[in-house]
Coordinates of C-alpha atoms in Angstrom, one line a residue:
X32 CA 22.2 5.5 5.7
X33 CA 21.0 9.2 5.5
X34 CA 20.4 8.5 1.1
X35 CA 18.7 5.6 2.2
X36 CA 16.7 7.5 5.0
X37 CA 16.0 9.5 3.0
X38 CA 14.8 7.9 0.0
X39 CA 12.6 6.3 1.8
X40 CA 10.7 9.7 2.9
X41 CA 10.4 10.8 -0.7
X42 CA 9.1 7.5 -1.6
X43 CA 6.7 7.4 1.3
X44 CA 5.3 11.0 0.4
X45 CA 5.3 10.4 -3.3
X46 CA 3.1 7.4 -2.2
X47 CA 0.7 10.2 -0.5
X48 CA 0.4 11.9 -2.9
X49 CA -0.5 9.4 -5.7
X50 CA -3.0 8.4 -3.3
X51 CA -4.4 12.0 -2.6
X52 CA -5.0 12.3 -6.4
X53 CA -6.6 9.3 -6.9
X54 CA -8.9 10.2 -4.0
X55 CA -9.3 13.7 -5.2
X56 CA -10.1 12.6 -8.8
X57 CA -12.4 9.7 -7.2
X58 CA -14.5 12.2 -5.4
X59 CA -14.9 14.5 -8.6
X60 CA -15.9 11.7 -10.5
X61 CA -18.3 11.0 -7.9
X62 CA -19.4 14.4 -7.5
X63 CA -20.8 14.8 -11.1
X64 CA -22.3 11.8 -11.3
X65 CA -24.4 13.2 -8.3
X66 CA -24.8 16.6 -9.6
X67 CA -27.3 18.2 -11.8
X68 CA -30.9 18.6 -11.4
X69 CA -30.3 21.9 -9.5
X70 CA -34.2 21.9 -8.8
X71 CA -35.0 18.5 -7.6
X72 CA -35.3 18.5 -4.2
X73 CA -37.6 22.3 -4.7
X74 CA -40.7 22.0 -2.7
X75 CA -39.6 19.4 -0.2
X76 CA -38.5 20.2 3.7
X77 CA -35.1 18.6 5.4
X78 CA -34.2 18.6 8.9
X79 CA -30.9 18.0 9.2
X80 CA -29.3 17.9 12.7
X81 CA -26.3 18.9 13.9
X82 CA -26.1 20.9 10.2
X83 CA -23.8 23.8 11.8
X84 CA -20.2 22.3 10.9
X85 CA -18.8 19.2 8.9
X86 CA -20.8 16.3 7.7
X87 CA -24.5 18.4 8.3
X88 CA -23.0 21.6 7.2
X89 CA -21.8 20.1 4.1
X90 CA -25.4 17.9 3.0
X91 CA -27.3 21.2 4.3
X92 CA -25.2 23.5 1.6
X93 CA -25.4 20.4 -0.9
X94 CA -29.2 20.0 -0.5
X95 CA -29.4 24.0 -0.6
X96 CA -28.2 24.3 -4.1
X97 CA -30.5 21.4 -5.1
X98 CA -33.6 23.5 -4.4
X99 CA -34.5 22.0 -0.4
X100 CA -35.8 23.9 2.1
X101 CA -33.6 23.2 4.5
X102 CA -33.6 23.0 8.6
X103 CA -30.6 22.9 10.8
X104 CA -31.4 21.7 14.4
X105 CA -28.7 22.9 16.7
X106 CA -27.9 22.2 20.2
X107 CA -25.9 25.9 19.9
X108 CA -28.1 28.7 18.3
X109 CA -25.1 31.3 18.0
X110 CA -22.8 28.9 16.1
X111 CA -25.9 27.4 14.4
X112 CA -27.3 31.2 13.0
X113 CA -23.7 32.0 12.6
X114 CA -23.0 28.7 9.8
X115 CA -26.3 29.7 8.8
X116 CA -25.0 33.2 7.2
X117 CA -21.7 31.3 6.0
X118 CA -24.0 28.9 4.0
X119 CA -26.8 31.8 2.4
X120 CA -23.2 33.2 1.1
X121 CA -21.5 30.3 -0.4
X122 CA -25.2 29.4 -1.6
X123 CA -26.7 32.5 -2.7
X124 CA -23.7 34.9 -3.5
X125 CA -26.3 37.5 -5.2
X126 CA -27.9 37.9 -1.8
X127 CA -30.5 35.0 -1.8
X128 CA -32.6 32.0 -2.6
X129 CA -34.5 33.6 -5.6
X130 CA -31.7 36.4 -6.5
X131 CA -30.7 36.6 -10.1
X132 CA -31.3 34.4 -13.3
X133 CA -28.2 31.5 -11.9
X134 CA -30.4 31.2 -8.4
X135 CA -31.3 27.6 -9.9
X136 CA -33.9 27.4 -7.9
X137 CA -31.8 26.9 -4.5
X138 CA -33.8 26.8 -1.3
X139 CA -34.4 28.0 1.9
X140 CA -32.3 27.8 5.6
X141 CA -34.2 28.0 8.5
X142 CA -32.5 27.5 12.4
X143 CA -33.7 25.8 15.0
X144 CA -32.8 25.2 18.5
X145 CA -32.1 21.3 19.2
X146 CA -30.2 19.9 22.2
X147 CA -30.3 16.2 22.3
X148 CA -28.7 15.5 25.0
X149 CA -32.2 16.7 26.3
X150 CA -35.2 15.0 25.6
X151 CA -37.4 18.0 27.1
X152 CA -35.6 20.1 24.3
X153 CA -36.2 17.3 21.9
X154 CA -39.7 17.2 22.7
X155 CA -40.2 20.9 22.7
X156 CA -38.5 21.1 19.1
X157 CA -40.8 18.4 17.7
X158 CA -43.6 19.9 19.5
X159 CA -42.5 23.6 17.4
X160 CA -41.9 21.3 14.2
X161 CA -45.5 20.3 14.6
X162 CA -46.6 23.3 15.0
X163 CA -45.0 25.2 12.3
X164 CA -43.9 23.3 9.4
X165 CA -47.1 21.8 7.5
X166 CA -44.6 19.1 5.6
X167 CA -41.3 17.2 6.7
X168 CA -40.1 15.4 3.3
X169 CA -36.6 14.1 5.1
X170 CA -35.4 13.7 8.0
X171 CA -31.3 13.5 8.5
X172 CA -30.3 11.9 12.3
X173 CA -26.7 13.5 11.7
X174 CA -25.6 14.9 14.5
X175 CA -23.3 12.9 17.1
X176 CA -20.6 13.0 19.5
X177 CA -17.8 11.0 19.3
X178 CA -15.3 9.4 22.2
X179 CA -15.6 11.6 25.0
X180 CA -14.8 11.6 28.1
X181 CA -17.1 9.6 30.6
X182 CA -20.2 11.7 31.0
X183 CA -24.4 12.0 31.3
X184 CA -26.7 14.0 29.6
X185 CA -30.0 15.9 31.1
X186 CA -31.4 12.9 31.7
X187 CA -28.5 10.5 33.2
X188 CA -27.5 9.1 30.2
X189 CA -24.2 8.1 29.0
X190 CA -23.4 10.7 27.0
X191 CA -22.9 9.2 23.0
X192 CA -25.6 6.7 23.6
X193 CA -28.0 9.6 24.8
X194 CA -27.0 11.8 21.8
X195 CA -26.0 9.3 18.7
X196 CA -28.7 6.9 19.7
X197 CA -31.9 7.8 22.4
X198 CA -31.8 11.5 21.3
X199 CA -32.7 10.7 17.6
X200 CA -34.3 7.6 18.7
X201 CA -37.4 9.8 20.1
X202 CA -36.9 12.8 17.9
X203 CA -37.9 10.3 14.9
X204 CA -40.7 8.6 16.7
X205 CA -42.1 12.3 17.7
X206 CA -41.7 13.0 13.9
X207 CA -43.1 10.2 12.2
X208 CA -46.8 11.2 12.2
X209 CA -45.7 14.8 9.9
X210 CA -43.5 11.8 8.1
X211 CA -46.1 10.0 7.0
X212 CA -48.5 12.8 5.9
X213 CA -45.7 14.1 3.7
X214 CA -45.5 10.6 2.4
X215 CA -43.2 9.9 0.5
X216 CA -40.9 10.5 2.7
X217 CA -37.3 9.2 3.8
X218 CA -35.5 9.4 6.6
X219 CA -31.4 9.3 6.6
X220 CA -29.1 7.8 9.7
X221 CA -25.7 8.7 9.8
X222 CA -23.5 6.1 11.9
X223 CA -20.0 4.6 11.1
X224 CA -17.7 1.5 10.1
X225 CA -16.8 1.5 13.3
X226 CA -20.1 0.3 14.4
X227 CA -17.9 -3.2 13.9
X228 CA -16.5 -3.2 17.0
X229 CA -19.6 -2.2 19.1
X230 CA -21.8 -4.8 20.7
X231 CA -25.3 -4.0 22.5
X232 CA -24.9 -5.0 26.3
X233 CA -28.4 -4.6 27.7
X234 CA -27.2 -5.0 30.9
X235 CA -24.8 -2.1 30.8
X236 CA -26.6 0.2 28.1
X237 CA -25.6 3.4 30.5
X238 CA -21.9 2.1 30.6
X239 CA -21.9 2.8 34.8
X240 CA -20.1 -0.9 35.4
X241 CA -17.2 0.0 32.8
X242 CA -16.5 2.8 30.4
X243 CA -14.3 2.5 26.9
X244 CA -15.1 5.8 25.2
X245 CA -14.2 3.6 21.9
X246 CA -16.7 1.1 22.4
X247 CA -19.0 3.2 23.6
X248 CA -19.2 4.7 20.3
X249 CA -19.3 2.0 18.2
X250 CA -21.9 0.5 20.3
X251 CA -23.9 4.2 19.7
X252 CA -23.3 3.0 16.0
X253 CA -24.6 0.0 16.1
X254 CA -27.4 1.0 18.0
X255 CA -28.0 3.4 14.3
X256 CA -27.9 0.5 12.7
X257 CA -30.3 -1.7 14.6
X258 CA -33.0 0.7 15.3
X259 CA -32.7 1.9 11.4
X260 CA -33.4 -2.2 10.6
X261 CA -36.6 -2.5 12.9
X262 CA -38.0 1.3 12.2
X263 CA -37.9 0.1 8.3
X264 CA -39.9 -3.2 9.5
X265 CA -42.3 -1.2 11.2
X266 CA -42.3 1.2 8.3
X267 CA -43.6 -1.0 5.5
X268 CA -46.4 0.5 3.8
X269 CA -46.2 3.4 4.6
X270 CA -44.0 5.2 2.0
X271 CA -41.5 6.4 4.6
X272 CA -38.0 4.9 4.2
X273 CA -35.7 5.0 5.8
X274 CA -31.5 3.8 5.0
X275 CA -28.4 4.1 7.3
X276 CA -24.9 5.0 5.7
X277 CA -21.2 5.5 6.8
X278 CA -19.9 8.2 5.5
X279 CA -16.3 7.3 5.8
X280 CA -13.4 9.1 7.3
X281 CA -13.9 12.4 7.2
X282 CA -12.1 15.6 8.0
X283 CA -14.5 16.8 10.8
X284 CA -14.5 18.5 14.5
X285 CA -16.2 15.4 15.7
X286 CA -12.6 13.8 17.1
X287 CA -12.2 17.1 19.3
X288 CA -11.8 14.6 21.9
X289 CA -9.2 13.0 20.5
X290 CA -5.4 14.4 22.3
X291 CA -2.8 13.9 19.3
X292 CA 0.5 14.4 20.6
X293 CA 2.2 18.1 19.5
X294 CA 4.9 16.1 18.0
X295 CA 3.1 13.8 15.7
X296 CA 0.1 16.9 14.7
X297 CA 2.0 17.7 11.5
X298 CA 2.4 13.6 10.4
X299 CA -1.3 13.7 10.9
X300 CA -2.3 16.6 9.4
X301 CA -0.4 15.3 6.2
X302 CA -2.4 12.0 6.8
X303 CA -5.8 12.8 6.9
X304 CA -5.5 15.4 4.3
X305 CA -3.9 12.5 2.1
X306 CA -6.4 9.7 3.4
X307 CA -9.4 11.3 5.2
X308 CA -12.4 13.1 2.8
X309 CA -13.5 16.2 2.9
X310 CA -16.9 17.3 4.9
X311 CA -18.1 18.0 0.9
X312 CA -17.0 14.4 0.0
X313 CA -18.4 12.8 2.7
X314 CA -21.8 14.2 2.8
X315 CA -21.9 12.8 -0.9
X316 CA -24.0 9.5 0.5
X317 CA -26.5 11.5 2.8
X318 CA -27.2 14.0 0.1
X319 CA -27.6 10.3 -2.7
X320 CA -30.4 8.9 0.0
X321 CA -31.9 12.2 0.6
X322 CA -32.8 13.3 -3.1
X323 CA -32.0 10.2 -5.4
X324 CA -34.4 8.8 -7.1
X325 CA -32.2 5.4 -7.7
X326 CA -33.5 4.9 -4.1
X327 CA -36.8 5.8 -4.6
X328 CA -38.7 2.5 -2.8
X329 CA -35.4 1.3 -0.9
X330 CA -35.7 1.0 2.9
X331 CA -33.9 -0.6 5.8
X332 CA -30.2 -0.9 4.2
X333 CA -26.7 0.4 4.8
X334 CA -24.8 2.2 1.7
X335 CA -21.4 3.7 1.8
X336 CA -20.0 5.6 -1.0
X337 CA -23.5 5.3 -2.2
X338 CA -24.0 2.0 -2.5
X339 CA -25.3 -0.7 -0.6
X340 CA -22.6 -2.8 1.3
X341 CA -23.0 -5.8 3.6
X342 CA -23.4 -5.7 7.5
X343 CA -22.0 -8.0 10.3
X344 CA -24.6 -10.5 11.6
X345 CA -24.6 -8.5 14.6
X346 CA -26.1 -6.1 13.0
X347 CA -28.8 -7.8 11.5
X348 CA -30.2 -9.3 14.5
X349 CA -33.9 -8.4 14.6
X350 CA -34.6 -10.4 18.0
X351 CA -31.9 -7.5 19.3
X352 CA -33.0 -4.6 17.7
X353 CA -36.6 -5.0 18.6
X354 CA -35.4 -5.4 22.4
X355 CA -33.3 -2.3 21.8
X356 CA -36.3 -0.4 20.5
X357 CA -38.5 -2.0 23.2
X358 CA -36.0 -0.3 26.1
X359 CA -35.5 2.5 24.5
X360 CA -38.7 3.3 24.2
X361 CA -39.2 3.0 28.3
X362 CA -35.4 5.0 28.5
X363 CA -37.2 7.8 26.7
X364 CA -40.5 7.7 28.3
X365 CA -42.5 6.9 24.8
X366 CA -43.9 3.9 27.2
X367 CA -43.9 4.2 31.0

């Protein structure tokens, strides 16, 4: 019995491991074929929220070293200013952006303050964008919270619809105008598989009858989804694009929510680091719609892995995703 047992454990972590490599030498393969042209994103400006940790810190370094100027909006300025210095070292080991003859041209890092769970702080970051920055070349809705605990933002909002969906919702709108005079532009929308299991109850959009912090984030998802279809309807002919993407399951402080018994911590550990991608990895689609020119044109589509993939029916419904745009617009007071 205890061979047996025991057998079965080797064979079970050989099986991780096999799998590990293949993702590891996956993600390498993928990695060069993105890599490169250390220049070609030089000139252009990206606003990347949320860019202090995981999936933004990662595209913010990536987009870095390929020449962007690049802006992190961040709800916390100490943490933000703080990643900030972590990335100018990892990027510019010499000491900066145009230090020494390997530089390749990398860009620039700017911080800004961004809470949106706020829509005053939303609007008074757009209104400082506006101000100050003469050209936005790409605009990355990353940022997001993920299964917490039943709560509002500023404004009374449930709080992963407010942030994943209403904050970037009226931080694009507020944006489009310096968009579209730095045509062509693109704009980027992070949301998730797990937009699946999400459905848009316009009855309920502030969850007060019933809460399932699950749901409520798949529905946030979805929400990406929908208002990513009908803003590249609205788009056309314009030259501002805009695509959605899942970046897949990543190893990122976006389950902090998420209680994993002390026991089973190790088990998991070994899991995601056999299973789930790394921050670098799974940046790799944001970073292919921000600077590729394969998708030079392409608007209103969902790629994972970078490539396009199919989406549910549900969330291809243009009767409900111009309804969703047409009350969010009144939730964020674009329309009174």
């Amino acid at each position: 019995m205890a061979a047996g047992t025991a057998a079965a454990l080797l064979a079970a972590l050989g099986g991780i491991l096999w799998l590990a490599a293949r993702r590891f030498v996956g993600s390498s393969v993928q990695r060069l074929h993105q890599g490169g042209d250390s220049g070609l994103m030089r000139g252009k400006t990206v606003l990347i929220t949320g860019a202090n940790s995981g999936l933004g810190r990662a595209t913010a370094a990536e987009l870095l070293r390929l020449g962007a100027r690049v802006i992190m909006g961040c709800r916390d300025r100490e943490r933000a200013e703080e990643a900030a210095g972590q990335l100018r070292r990892e990027v510019w080991p010499t000491g900066g952006p145009d230090s020494g003859p390997t530089s390749g041209g990398a860009g620039e890092l700017v911080v800004k303050e961004l809470d949106l769970s706020s829509l005053s702080s939303v609007r008074s970051f757009c209104q400082e964008m506006l101000q100050e920055e003469p050209r936005l070349d790409v605009l990355i809705n990353n940022a997001g919270v993920f299964q917490c605990p039943y709560m509002k933002t500023e404004d009374g909002f449930e709080m992963q619809f407010g942030v994943n969906h209403l904050g970037h919702f009226l931080l694009t709108n507020l944006l489009l105008g310096l968009l579209k005079s730095s045509a062509p532009s693109r704009i980027v929308v992070v949301s998730s598989k797990l937009y699946k299991y999400g459905d848009i109850n316009f009855e309920d959009l502030n969850s007060e009858q019933s809460y399932n912090k699950s749901f409520c984030y798949s529905r946030s998802k979805l929400a990406n989804i929908l208002f990513t279809r009908e803003l590249a309807r609205r788009l056309e002919g314009t030259s501002v694009t805009v695509n959605v993407l899942h970046p897949g399951i990543v190893q990122t402080n976006l389950g902090r929510h998420i209680h994993i018994p002390l026991l089973l911590r190790p088990l998991f550990n070994l899991v995601s680091w056999a299973f789930f991608k790394t921050p670098e990895e799974g940046a790799q689609t944001a970073v292919y719609l921000a600077s590729s020119p394969e998708v030079e044109g392409v608007s209103g589509k969902y790629f994972g892995d970078c490539k396009e993939e199919e989406l549910l029916p549900k969330a291809m419904d243009e009767s409900v995703a111009r309804k969703l745009w047409d009350i969010s617009e009144v939730m964020v007071g674009i329309l009174k």
